[in-house]
Coordinates of C-alpha atoms in Angstrom, one line a residue:
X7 CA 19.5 3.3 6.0
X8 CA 16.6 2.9 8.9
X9 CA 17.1 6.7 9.4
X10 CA 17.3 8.3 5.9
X11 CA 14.0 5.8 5.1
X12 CA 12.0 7.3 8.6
X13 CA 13.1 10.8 7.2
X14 CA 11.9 10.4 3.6
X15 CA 8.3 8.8 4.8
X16 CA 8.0 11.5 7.6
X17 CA 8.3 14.4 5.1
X18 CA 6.4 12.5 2.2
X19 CA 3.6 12.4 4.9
X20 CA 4.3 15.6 6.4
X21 CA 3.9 17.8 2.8
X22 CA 2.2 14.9 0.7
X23 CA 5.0 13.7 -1.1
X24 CA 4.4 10.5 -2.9
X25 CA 7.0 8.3 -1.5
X26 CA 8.3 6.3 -4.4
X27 CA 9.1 10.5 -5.4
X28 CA 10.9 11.1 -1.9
X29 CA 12.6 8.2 -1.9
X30 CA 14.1 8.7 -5.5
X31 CA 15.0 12.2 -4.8
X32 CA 16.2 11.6 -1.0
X33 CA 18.5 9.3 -2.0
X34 CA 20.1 10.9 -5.0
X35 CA 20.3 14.1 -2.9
X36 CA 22.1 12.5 0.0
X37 CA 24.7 10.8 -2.7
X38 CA 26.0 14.4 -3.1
X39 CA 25.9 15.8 0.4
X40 CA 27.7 13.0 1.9
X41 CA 30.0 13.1 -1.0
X42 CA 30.6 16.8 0.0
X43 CA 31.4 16.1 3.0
X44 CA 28.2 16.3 4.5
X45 CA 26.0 14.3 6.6
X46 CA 22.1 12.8 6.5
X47 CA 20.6 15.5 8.9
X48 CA 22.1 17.4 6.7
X49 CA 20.0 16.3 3.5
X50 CA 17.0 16.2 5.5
X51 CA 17.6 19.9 5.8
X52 CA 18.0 20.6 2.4
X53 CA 15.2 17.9 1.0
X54 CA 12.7 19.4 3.5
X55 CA 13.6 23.2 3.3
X56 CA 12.7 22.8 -0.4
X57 CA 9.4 20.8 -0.1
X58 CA 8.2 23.0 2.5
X59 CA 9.3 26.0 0.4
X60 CA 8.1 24.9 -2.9
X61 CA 4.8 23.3 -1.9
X62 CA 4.1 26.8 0.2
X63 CA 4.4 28.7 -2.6
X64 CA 2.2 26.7 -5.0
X65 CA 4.6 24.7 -6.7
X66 CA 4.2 21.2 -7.7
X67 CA 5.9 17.5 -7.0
X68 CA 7.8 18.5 -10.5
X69 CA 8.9 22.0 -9.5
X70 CA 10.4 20.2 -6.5
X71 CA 11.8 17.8 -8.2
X72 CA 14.1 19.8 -10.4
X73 CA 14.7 22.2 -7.6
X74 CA 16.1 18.9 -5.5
X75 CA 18.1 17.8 -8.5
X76 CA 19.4 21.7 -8.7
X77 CA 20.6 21.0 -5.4
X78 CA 22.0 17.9 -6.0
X79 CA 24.2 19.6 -8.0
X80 CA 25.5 22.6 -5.9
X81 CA 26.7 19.8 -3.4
X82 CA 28.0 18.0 -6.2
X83 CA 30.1 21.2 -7.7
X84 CA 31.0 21.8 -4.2
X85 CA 29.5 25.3 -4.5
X86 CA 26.8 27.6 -4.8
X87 CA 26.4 29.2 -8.2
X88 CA 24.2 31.8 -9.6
X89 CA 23.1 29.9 -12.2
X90 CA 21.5 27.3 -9.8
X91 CA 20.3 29.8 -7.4
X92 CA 18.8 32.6 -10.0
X93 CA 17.6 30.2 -12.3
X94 CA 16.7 25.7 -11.4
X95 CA 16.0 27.0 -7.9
X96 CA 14.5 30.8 -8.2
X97 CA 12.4 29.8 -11.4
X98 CA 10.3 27.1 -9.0
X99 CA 10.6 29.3 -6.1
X100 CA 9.8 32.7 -5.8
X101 CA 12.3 34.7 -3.8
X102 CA 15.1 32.5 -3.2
X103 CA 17.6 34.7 -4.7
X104 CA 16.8 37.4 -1.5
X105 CA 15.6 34.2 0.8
X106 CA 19.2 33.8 0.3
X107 CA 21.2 36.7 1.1
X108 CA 19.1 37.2 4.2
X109 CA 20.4 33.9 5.4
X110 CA 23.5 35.4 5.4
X111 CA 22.6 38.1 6.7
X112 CA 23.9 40.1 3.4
X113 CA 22.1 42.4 1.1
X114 CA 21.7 40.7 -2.7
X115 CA 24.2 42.8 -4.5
X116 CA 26.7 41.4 -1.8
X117 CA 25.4 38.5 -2.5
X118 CA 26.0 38.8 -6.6
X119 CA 29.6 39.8 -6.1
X120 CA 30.5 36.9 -3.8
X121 CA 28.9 34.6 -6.4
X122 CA 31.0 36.2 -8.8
X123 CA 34.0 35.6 -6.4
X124 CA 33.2 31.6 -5.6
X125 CA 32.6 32.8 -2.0
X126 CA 29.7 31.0 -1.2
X127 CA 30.2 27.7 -0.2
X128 CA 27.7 24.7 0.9
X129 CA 27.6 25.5 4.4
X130 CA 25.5 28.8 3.1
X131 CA 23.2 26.2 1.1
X132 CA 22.7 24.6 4.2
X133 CA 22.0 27.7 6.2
X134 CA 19.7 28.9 3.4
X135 CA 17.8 25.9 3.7
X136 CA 17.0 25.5 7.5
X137 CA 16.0 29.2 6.8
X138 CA 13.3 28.6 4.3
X139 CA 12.0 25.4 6.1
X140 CA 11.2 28.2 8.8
X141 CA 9.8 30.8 7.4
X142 CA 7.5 28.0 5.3
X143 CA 7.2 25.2 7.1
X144 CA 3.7 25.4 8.8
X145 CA 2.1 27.8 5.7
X146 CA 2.9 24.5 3.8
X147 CA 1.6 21.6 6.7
X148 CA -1.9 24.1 6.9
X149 CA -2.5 23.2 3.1
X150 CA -1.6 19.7 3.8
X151 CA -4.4 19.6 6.1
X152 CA -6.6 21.4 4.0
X153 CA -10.2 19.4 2.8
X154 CA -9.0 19.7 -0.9
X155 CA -5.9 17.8 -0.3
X156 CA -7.8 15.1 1.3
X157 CA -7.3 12.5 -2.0
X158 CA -3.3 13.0 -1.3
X159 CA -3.6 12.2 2.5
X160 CA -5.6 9.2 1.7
X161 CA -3.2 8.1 -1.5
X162 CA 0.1 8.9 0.8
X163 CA -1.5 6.4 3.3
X164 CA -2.2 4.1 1.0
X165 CA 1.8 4.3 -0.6
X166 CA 3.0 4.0 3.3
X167 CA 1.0 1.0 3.9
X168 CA 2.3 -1.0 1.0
X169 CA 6.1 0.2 1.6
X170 CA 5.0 -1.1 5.5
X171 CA 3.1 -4.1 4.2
X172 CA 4.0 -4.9 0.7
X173 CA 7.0 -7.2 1.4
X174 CA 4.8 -9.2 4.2
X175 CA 1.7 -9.8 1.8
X176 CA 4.1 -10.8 -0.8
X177 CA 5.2 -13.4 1.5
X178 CA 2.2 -14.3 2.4
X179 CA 0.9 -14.4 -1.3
X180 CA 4.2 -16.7 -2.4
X181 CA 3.7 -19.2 0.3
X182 CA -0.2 -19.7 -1.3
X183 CA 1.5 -19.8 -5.0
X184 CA 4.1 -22.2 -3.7
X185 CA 1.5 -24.6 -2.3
X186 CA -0.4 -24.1 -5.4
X187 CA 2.4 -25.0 -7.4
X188 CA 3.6 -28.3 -5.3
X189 CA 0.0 -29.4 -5.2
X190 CA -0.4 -29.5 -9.3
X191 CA 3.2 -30.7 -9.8
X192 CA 1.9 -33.9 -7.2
X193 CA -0.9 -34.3 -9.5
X194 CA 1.4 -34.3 -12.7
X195 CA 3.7 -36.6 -10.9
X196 CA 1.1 -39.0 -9.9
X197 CA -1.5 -38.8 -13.0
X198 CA -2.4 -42.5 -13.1
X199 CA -3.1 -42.9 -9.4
X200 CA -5.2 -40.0 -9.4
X201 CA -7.1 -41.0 -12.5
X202 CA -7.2 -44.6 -11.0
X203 CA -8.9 -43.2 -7.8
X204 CA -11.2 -41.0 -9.4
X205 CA -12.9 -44.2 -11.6
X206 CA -12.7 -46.4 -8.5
X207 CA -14.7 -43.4 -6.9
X208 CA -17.4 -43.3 -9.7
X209 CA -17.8 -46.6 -9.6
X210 CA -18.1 -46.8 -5.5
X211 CA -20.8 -44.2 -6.0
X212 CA -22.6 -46.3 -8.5
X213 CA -22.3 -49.1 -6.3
X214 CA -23.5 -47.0 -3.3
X215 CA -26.7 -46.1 -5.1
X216 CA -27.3 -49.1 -6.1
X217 CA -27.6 -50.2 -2.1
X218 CA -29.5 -47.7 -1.3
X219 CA -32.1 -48.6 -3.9
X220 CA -32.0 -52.1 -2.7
X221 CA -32.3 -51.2 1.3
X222 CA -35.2 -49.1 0.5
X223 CA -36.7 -51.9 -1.4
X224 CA -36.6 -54.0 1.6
X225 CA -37.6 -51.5 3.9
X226 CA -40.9 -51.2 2.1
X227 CA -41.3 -55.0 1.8
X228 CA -40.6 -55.0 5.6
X229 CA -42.8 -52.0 7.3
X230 CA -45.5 -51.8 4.2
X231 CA -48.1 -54.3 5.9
X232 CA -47.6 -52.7 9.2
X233 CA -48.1 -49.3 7.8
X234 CA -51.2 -50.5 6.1
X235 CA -52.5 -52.5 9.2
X236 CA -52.1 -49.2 10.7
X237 CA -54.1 -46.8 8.4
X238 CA -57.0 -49.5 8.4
X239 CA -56.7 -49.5 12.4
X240 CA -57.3 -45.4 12.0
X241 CA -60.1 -45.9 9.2
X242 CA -61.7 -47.8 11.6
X243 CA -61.6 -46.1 14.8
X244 CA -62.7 -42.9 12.5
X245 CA -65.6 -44.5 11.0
X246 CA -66.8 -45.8 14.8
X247 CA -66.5 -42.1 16.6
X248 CA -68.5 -40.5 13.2
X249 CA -71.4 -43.1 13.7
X250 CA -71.2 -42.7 17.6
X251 CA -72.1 -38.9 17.1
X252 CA -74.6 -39.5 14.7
X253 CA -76.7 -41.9 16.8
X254 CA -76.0 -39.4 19.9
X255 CA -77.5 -36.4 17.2

């Protein structure tokens, strides 16, 4: 699983395939080429032949899409047949009728008749694919990198990070939900304590008002005279330097 997951995300990154789209169509691809006999490598030939192909050649994510599930087929058949190769597959990419025969190293009325015959088998699929991944491969990573694809590099980042991260900030997020649910089911459990504490509260803070009233009350009736004693002090001493300059004047 670890290594059919690493292959989808490294071509979803590599040709800016949205990964909840390479996932769905990696894994329905591999269904049939290990049912054929076939192994994982093997569907990460085929899956990234295509993309590379189809994305080179100005196709779309839905032009590879039903070329993938084309392919799904021929595994699933257990051979190559014109109709997939002429039509679901040469329709969304140009060329793949002759792409083809070259693989084999056979001219494309050869490679009609041994349609024809049920001669071509998956092996050539195969062989066809790691052929187009060459010849296509880097014409299609150039216009990955390209300035205008820059909104798919960032939203391919973006799906990576919450395959990487979603399941740990949903963790993270259930623990806060949990402890916001056990906190109000406390309070529903204990709804006359917590009304009880909250009146004793309001009335404490009545109370503590009250006191503080009172304190400052006394506080006056305590330091008042000596605050007054003092200012008449200062009057005093002002009134006895302003007279002393006058005389001096």
């Amino acid at each position: 699983y670890n290594e059919s997951l690493q292959s989808m995300l490294d071509i979803s990154e590599k040709f800016l395939i949205p990964q909840r789209v390479a996932i769905k169509q990696f894994t329905r691809l591999k269904a049939s080429v290990v049912g054929a006999g076939f192994s994982t490598e093997d569907t990460t030939k085929v899956f990234e032949g295509m993309a590379a192909a189809i994305l080179a050649t100005g196709g779309s994510t839905h032009d590879l899409n039903s070329a993938l599930v084309a392919a799904a087929q021929v595994f699933s058949k257990g051979k190559v047949s014109a109709e997939e190769l002429r039509q679901q597959i040469g329709e969304r990419l140009p060329g793949a009728f002759t792409i083809f025969a070259d693989s084999m190293g056979i001219s494309t009325k050869e490679l009609d008749k041994m349609l024809e015959r049920g001669e071509v088998d998956l092996t050539n699929f195969v062989t066809f694919s790691e052929s187009i991944f060459k010849r296509y491969s880097g014409i299609a990573e150039d216009l990955a990198d390209a300035p205008e694809r820059a909104g798919q590099r960032l939203a391919v980042q973006l799906g990576l990070a919450e395959i990487k991260f979603g399941g740990f900030l949903q963790t993270i997020g259930a623990f806060f939900q949990d402890w916001g649910t056990d906190m109000v089911r406390w309070a529903n459990d204990n709804e006359d304590s917590i009304k009880r504490s909250i009146a004793e509260f309001a009335i404490w803070g009545e109370e503590l008002i009250v006191i503080f009233q009172e304190t400052a009350k006394v506080m006056v009736g305590i330091f008042g005279p000596v605050f007054e004693w003092l200012g008449g002090l200062i009057k005093d001493m002002t009134s006895t330097i302003y007279e002393d300059i006058l005389e001096v004047q």
